[in-house]
Amino acid sequence: MPRAVALSISALLAGGLVAAVSDEAATCGDMSSLLQSAQARPCSKASIAPEIRDASKDAERTVHCSESDFVKYVGYDGDLEVHGKVLVTALAGTAPATMRQVLSYHMSGVDPDCSMGPGTTPNSCGIHIHAGTSCEDEAGAGLHYYDSSAVAKDPWGCVAYTSTLDGESVTACSLGVSAKTGVPPEMVPGHTVVVHDYFGVRVACAVIGGAKTSTTSTTTGAPEPAEPASVIPKKAEDGGMVLRATDFVRYVGYNGSLNVTGIAGVWQNLGHCPATKSQYLSYQLSGADPECEKGPGSEKNSCGVHVHEGTSCESGAGPHYYDSSKATDPWCCISYTTYSSAGSALDVGVLASTGVDLKDVEGRTLIVHDFQGARIACAVLK
């Protein structure tokens, strides 16, 4: 495994970067140039808009897109015919466990049963990078692509699309969903992207093309110190409100040794992918669980950082906050990865499809969990 590449705060902003994805007639070059645009564009058959700004010039990252339209997965004889392209932003990290891929896509012909997101079947409504390099034979796509020595569990198990009816077509759109795979940027091209139906069946396949842009950092080690507030934008892209959580306290009843401090922010997704209302989450923490150095384990809520229903840290925070009539629980798949023995953790622009508006999130609690899933810290979003 190549050495990990350190990222400054601004570099990690690149991790939240989402890219414009063209329709099936456009080229990867078109997609790459759209990635550089700072103008918001509606999510349509033509494009997906950039949302998070300030991609770092010193981060090691590569941008790829699928070489061609999706084809039916070998052996699949169902009715679904998926079309579109996927853009992959591959990022190095502060440690192997933080290396990740960010998928942006607009697809048509996906499963209408995925209108509320995935079900309970493994790979339900999934869109994943696989280890294989060919869509031409049944064994070609392989298994999910990640480094099992760098991350504690399969990160693709949580990555899924939500379908919506767009005229006469069933579409799925993402502004950038992230998977911490432990795979370095240069190892991403040539692998397959596989789309699943509601029952987890592989229905479509495409191959990721070569790098379109690339920059490389020359630094190693932990991230440079930065003002915590720099992780959180002052305003959302549309000038809207950004909620902040700053005064972390021990969760009621927690008697362990961890003492979380830091800042987190939540702001509304602009709505370019309107299937489900969603928010972005960013945070910079210290004192989180060092055992989360390879990301979450198998326990429920392991290494989690989640918005809960409660409105006070003086009593129980309640369950995860989302509209269960419009979405499946998005918080189950959101977790932090620590990169130091002090329990430092940082991420920018993690997307949670909650089905609620930001005004409904205001005043709710943000809860941090340890590796075993226990609630260890609480702050109110204001």
Coordinates of C-alpha atoms in Angstrom, one line a residue:
M1 CA 0.0 0.0 0.0
P2 CA 1.5 3.4 -0.9
R3 CA 2.1 5.8 1.9
A4 CA -0.8 7.8 3.2
V5 CA -0.9 11.5 2.2
A6 CA -1.7 14.1 4.7
L7 CA -4.4 16.6 4.0
S8 CA -4.9 20.0 5.5
I9 CA -8.4 21.2 6.4
S10 CA -8.8 22.7 2.9
A11 CA -7.7 19.5 1.4
L12 CA -10.3 17.5 3.2
L13 CA -12.9 19.9 1.8
A14 CA -12.1 18.2 -1.5
G15 CA -13.5 15.0 0.1
G16 CA -16.9 16.7 0.1
L17 CA -16.6 17.9 -3.5
V18 CA -19.3 16.7 -5.8
A19 CA -19.1 16.7 -9.5
A20 CA -21.3 17.3 -12.4
V21 CA -22.2 14.1 -14.2
S22 CA -23.4 14.4 -17.8
D23 CA -25.9 12.4 -19.6
E24 CA -25.0 9.2 -21.5
A25 CA -24.0 11.1 -24.6
A26 CA -21.4 13.3 -22.9
T27 CA -17.7 12.6 -22.5
C28 CA -15.6 12.2 -19.4
G29 CA -13.9 15.4 -20.5
D30 CA -17.2 17.2 -20.2
M31 CA -17.7 15.8 -16.8
S32 CA -14.3 16.8 -15.6
S33 CA -14.7 20.4 -16.8
L34 CA -18.1 20.6 -15.1
L35 CA -16.4 19.5 -11.9
Q36 CA -14.4 22.7 -11.9
S37 CA -17.5 24.9 -12.2
A38 CA -18.6 26.8 -9.1
Q39 CA -22.1 27.5 -10.4
A40 CA -25.0 25.4 -9.0
R41 CA -26.9 23.5 -11.7
P42 CA -30.1 21.6 -11.3
C43 CA -29.9 17.9 -11.1
S44 CA -31.3 16.7 -14.4
K45 CA -30.5 14.3 -17.2
A46 CA -27.8 16.7 -18.2
S47 CA -25.8 17.4 -15.0
I48 CA -25.2 17.2 -11.3
A49 CA -24.1 20.4 -9.7
P50 CA -20.9 21.1 -7.8
E51 CA -21.9 21.7 -4.2
I52 CA -19.0 21.9 -1.9
R53 CA -16.4 24.4 -2.8
D54 CA -12.6 24.9 -2.5
A55 CA -11.1 21.6 -3.7
S56 CA -7.5 21.7 -2.5
K57 CA -4.6 22.1 -4.8
D58 CA -2.3 20.1 -2.7
A59 CA -4.5 17.0 -2.0
E60 CA -3.7 13.8 -3.8
R61 CA -6.9 13.1 -5.7
T62 CA -7.9 11.8 -9.1
V63 CA -11.1 12.2 -11.0
H64 CA -12.5 9.4 -13.1
C65 CA -15.7 8.6 -14.9
S66 CA -17.2 5.4 -16.3
E67 CA -15.8 4.8 -19.8
S68 CA -19.2 4.1 -21.3
D69 CA -22.9 3.7 -20.5
F70 CA -24.0 0.9 -18.2
V71 CA -24.7 -2.5 -19.7
K72 CA -26.9 -5.2 -18.3
Y73 CA -25.1 -7.3 -15.8
V74 CA -24.1 -10.7 -17.2
G75 CA -26.8 -13.2 -16.4
Y76 CA -29.4 -10.6 -15.4
D77 CA -32.6 -11.1 -17.4
G78 CA -35.0 -8.7 -15.6
D79 CA -36.7 -5.7 -17.0
L80 CA -34.4 -2.9 -15.6
E81 CA -32.2 -1.1 -18.1
V82 CA -29.9 1.3 -16.3
H83 CA -28.4 4.2 -18.3
G84 CA -26.1 7.1 -17.3
K85 CA -22.6 7.7 -16.1
V86 CA -20.8 7.8 -12.8
L87 CA -18.0 10.2 -11.8
V88 CA -15.6 9.0 -9.1
T89 CA -13.4 11.4 -7.1
A90 CA -10.7 9.2 -5.5
L91 CA -9.0 10.8 -2.5
A92 CA -6.0 10.0 -0.4
G93 CA -6.3 10.6 3.4
T94 CA -4.6 11.2 6.6
A95 CA -4.2 7.5 7.1
P96 CA -5.0 4.4 4.9
A97 CA -8.4 4.1 6.6
T98 CA -9.4 7.5 5.4
M99 CA -8.6 7.0 1.7
R100 CA -12.0 7.1 0.0
Q101 CA -14.0 7.3 -3.2
V102 CA -16.8 9.8 -3.8
L103 CA -19.5 8.7 -6.3
S104 CA -21.6 11.2 -8.2
Y105 CA -24.1 10.0 -10.7
H106 CA -27.4 10.5 -12.5
M107 CA -28.9 7.2 -13.7
S108 CA -32.2 6.3 -15.4
G109 CA -33.9 2.9 -15.5
V110 CA -33.1 2.1 -11.8
D111 CA -35.4 0.1 -9.6
P112 CA -38.7 2.0 -8.7
D113 CA -38.9 -0.1 -5.5
C114 CA -35.9 1.9 -4.2
S115 CA -38.0 5.1 -3.8
M116 CA -37.4 5.0 0.0
G117 CA -33.8 3.8 -0.3
P118 CA -32.6 0.3 0.4
G119 CA -34.4 -2.5 2.1
T120 CA -32.9 -5.1 4.5
T121 CA -31.5 -7.4 1.9
P122 CA -27.7 -7.1 1.5
N123 CA -26.8 -4.8 -1.4
S124 CA -30.4 -3.6 -1.8
C125 CA -30.4 -0.5 -4.1
G126 CA -26.6 -0.5 -4.0
I127 CA -24.2 1.3 -6.3
H128 CA -20.7 0.1 -5.5
I129 CA -17.2 -0.2 -6.9
H130 CA -16.2 -3.8 -7.3
A131 CA -12.8 -5.4 -7.5
G132 CA -13.3 -6.8 -11.0
T133 CA -12.2 -5.1 -14.2
S134 CA -14.7 -6.4 -16.8
C135 CA -18.5 -6.3 -17.4
E136 CA -18.2 -9.1 -20.1
D137 CA -18.5 -12.2 -17.9
E138 CA -20.2 -13.1 -14.7
A139 CA -17.0 -13.3 -12.7
G140 CA -15.7 -10.1 -14.1
A141 CA -17.1 -7.6 -11.6
G142 CA -15.8 -9.4 -8.6
L143 CA -16.6 -8.5 -5.0
H144 CA -16.7 -5.1 -3.3
Y145 CA -13.5 -3.2 -3.7
Y146 CA -11.8 -2.2 -0.5
D147 CA -8.7 -2.9 1.5
S148 CA -9.7 -5.2 4.4
S149 CA -6.3 -4.5 6.1
A150 CA -7.1 -0.8 6.3
V151 CA -10.8 -0.7 7.2
A152 CA -12.6 -2.8 9.7
K153 CA -15.6 -3.7 7.6
D154 CA -17.0 -3.5 4.1
P155 CA -17.8 0.2 3.5
W156 CA -19.9 -0.4 0.4
G157 CA -22.6 -2.2 2.4
C158 CA -24.0 1.2 3.3
V159 CA -23.9 2.9 -0.1
A160 CA -27.2 2.9 -1.9
Y161 CA -29.3 5.0 -4.2
T162 CA -32.9 6.4 -3.8
S163 CA -35.0 6.3 -6.9
T164 CA -37.6 8.9 -8.0
L165 CA -40.1 9.2 -10.9
D166 CA -38.9 11.7 -13.4
G167 CA -41.6 12.0 -16.1
E168 CA -41.8 8.5 -17.5
S169 CA -38.4 7.5 -16.3
V170 CA -37.2 6.2 -12.9
T171 CA -34.0 8.0 -12.0
A172 CA -31.4 8.2 -9.2
C173 CA -29.2 11.1 -8.5
S174 CA -26.3 11.8 -6.1
L175 CA -24.3 14.9 -5.4
G176 CA -21.5 12.7 -4.0
V177 CA -21.7 9.7 -1.7
S178 CA -18.5 8.7 0.0
A179 CA -17.0 5.3 0.9
K180 CA -13.8 5.0 3.0
T181 CA -12.2 2.0 1.3
G182 CA -8.5 2.3 2.2
V183 CA -7.8 2.2 -1.6
P184 CA -5.4 4.9 -2.9
P185 CA -6.4 7.0 -5.8
E186 CA -4.1 5.4 -8.4
M187 CA -5.7 2.0 -7.8
V188 CA -9.3 3.0 -8.7
P189 CA -9.2 3.2 -12.6
G190 CA -10.2 0.0 -14.5
H191 CA -12.5 -1.4 -11.8
T192 CA -16.2 -1.9 -12.2
V193 CA -19.2 0.0 -10.9
V194 CA -22.2 -2.3 -10.2
V195 CA -25.8 -1.2 -9.7
H196 CA -28.2 -3.5 -7.7
D197 CA -32.0 -3.7 -7.6
Y198 CA -34.2 -3.6 -4.4
F199 CA -33.5 -7.2 -3.7
G200 CA -29.7 -6.8 -4.0
V201 CA -29.5 -8.5 -7.5
R202 CA -26.7 -7.1 -9.8
V203 CA -28.5 -5.5 -12.7
A204 CA -26.0 -3.2 -14.4
C205 CA -22.3 -2.7 -14.8
A206 CA -19.8 -0.1 -16.1
V207 CA -16.0 0.2 -16.0
I208 CA -14.2 3.2 -14.4
G209 CA -12.0 5.1 -16.8
G210 CA -8.5 6.5 -16.3
A211 CA -7.6 9.6 -14.3
K212 CA -8.8 12.9 -15.7
T213 CA -7.2 15.3 -13.2
S214 CA -4.6 14.7 -10.6
T215 CA -2.6 16.6 -8.0
T216 CA -0.2 15.3 -5.4
S217 CA 0.8 16.4 -1.9
T218 CA 4.4 16.2 -0.8
T219 CA 3.6 16.1 3.0
T220 CA 3.1 13.1 5.3
G221 CA 1.9 12.6 8.8
A222 CA -1.1 14.1 10.6
P223 CA -3.0 17.0 9.3
E224 CA -1.7 20.5 9.9
P225 CA -3.4 22.3 12.8
A226 CA -6.2 24.5 11.8
E227 CA -8.9 26.7 13.3
P228 CA -11.8 24.4 14.0
A229 CA -14.3 26.9 12.6
S230 CA -12.6 26.5 9.1
V231 CA -14.3 23.0 8.8
I232 CA -17.7 24.6 8.9
P233 CA -18.8 27.1 6.2
K234 CA -20.2 30.4 7.5
K235 CA -23.1 30.1 5.2
A236 CA -24.6 27.4 3.0
E237 CA -24.2 27.6 -0.8
D238 CA -27.5 29.3 -1.1
G239 CA -26.7 31.7 1.7
G240 CA -28.9 29.7 4.1
M241 CA -28.3 28.8 7.7
V242 CA -25.6 26.5 9.0
L243 CA -26.3 24.8 12.4
R244 CA -23.3 24.4 14.7
A245 CA -22.6 22.1 17.7
T246 CA -19.7 23.3 19.8
D247 CA -20.3 22.6 23.5
F248 CA -19.9 18.8 23.7
V249 CA -20.6 17.3 27.1
R250 CA -20.4 13.7 28.3
Y251 CA -23.5 11.7 27.4
V252 CA -25.8 11.2 30.3
G253 CA -24.8 8.0 32.1
Y254 CA -21.5 7.6 30.2
N255 CA -18.7 6.8 32.7
G256 CA -15.8 5.9 30.3
S257 CA -12.5 7.7 29.8
L258 CA -13.3 9.5 26.5
N259 CA -13.8 13.3 26.5
V260 CA -14.9 14.6 23.2
T261 CA -14.4 18.2 22.2
G262 CA -14.6 20.1 18.8
I263 CA -17.1 21.5 16.4
A264 CA -19.7 20.1 14.0
G265 CA -21.9 21.8 11.4
V266 CA -25.1 20.8 9.5
W267 CA -26.5 22.6 6.5
Q268 CA -29.2 21.8 3.9
N269 CA -28.5 20.1 0.6
L270 CA -29.6 22.6 -2.1
G271 CA -32.0 20.1 -3.5
H272 CA -30.5 19.3 -6.9
C273 CA -31.3 15.7 -6.2
P274 CA -34.8 16.1 -4.9
A275 CA -35.8 12.5 -4.2
T276 CA -35.2 12.9 -0.5
K277 CA -34.5 16.0 1.6
S278 CA -31.0 15.8 3.0
Q279 CA -28.3 17.6 5.0
Y280 CA -24.5 17.8 4.9
L281 CA -22.5 17.1 8.1
S282 CA -19.0 18.3 8.8
Y283 CA -17.0 17.9 12.0
Q284 CA -13.6 18.2 13.6
L285 CA -13.3 16.3 16.8
S286 CA -10.7 15.5 19.5
G287 CA -11.1 12.9 22.2
A288 CA -13.1 10.5 20.1
D289 CA -12.4 6.7 20.3
P290 CA -8.9 5.8 19.1
E291 CA -10.2 2.3 18.4
C292 CA -12.0 3.8 15.4
E293 CA -8.7 4.1 13.5
K294 CA -10.0 1.7 10.9
G295 CA -13.5 3.1 10.9
P296 CA -16.5 1.4 12.4
G297 CA -16.7 -2.2 13.6
S298 CA -19.6 -4.6 13.4
E299 CA -21.5 -3.2 16.4
K300 CA -24.5 -1.0 15.7
N301 CA -23.6 2.7 15.7
S302 CA -19.9 1.9 16.0
C303 CA -17.9 5.2 15.7
G304 CA -21.1 7.0 14.8
V305 CA -21.7 10.8 14.7
H306 CA -25.4 11.3 14.3
V307 CA -28.3 13.7 14.7
H308 CA -30.8 12.4 17.3
E309 CA -34.4 13.4 18.1
G310 CA -33.7 14.8 21.5
T311 CA -33.3 18.5 22.2
S312 CA -31.3 18.4 25.4
C313 CA -28.0 16.8 26.6
E314 CA -29.3 16.7 30.1
S315 CA -31.5 13.7 29.4
G316 CA -31.7 10.9 26.8
A317 CA -31.2 12.0 23.2
G318 CA -33.7 9.6 21.8
P319 CA -33.3 7.7 18.5
H320 CA -31.8 8.9 15.2
Y321 CA -33.6 11.9 13.7
Y322 CA -35.2 11.4 10.2
D323 CA -38.6 11.0 8.6
S324 CA -39.2 7.3 8.5
S325 CA -42.1 7.8 6.0
K326 CA -39.7 9.2 3.4
A327 CA -36.4 7.6 4.1
T328 CA -34.6 4.7 5.7
D329 CA -32.3 5.5 8.6
P330 CA -29.4 7.4 7.0
W331 CA -27.4 7.7 10.2
C332 CA -26.6 3.9 10.5
C333 CA -24.0 4.3 7.8
I334 CA -22.3 7.5 9.0
S335 CA -19.2 7.2 11.1
Y336 CA -15.9 8.8 11.9
T337 CA -12.3 7.5 11.5
T338 CA -9.7 8.6 14.0
Y339 CA -6.2 9.4 12.8
S340 CA -4.3 9.9 16.1
S341 CA -4.0 8.4 19.6
A342 CA -5.7 11.6 20.8
G343 CA -8.9 10.5 19.0
S344 CA -8.8 13.2 16.3
A345 CA -11.4 12.8 13.6
L346 CA -12.4 15.1 10.7
D347 CA -14.8 14.9 7.8
V348 CA -16.4 17.5 5.5
G349 CA -19.7 17.3 3.5
V350 CA -21.0 13.9 4.6
L351 CA -24.5 13.6 3.1
A352 CA -27.4 12.3 5.1
S353 CA -30.8 11.8 3.4
T354 CA -33.1 12.4 6.3
G355 CA -36.4 13.4 4.6
V356 CA -36.6 16.5 6.8
D357 CA -35.7 20.2 6.4
L358 CA -32.9 22.0 8.2
K359 CA -35.4 24.0 10.3
D360 CA -36.5 20.7 11.8
V361 CA -33.0 19.7 12.7
E362 CA -32.3 23.0 14.6
G363 CA -32.2 22.4 18.3
R364 CA -31.7 18.6 18.0
T365 CA -28.8 16.8 19.6
L366 CA -25.6 15.5 17.8
I367 CA -24.3 12.3 19.4
V368 CA -20.9 10.8 19.2
H369 CA -20.5 7.1 19.7
D370 CA -17.4 5.0 20.6
F371 CA -16.2 1.8 18.8
Q372 CA -18.7 -0.4 20.6
G373 CA -21.5 1.9 19.6
A374 CA -22.0 3.5 23.1
R375 CA -23.1 7.1 23.3
I376 CA -20.2 9.1 24.7
A377 CA -20.8 12.8 23.9
C378 CA -23.6 15.2 23.1
A379 CA -24.0 18.7 21.8
V380 CA -27.1 20.7 20.7
L381 CA -27.2 22.0 17.1
K382 CA -27.9 25.8 17.1

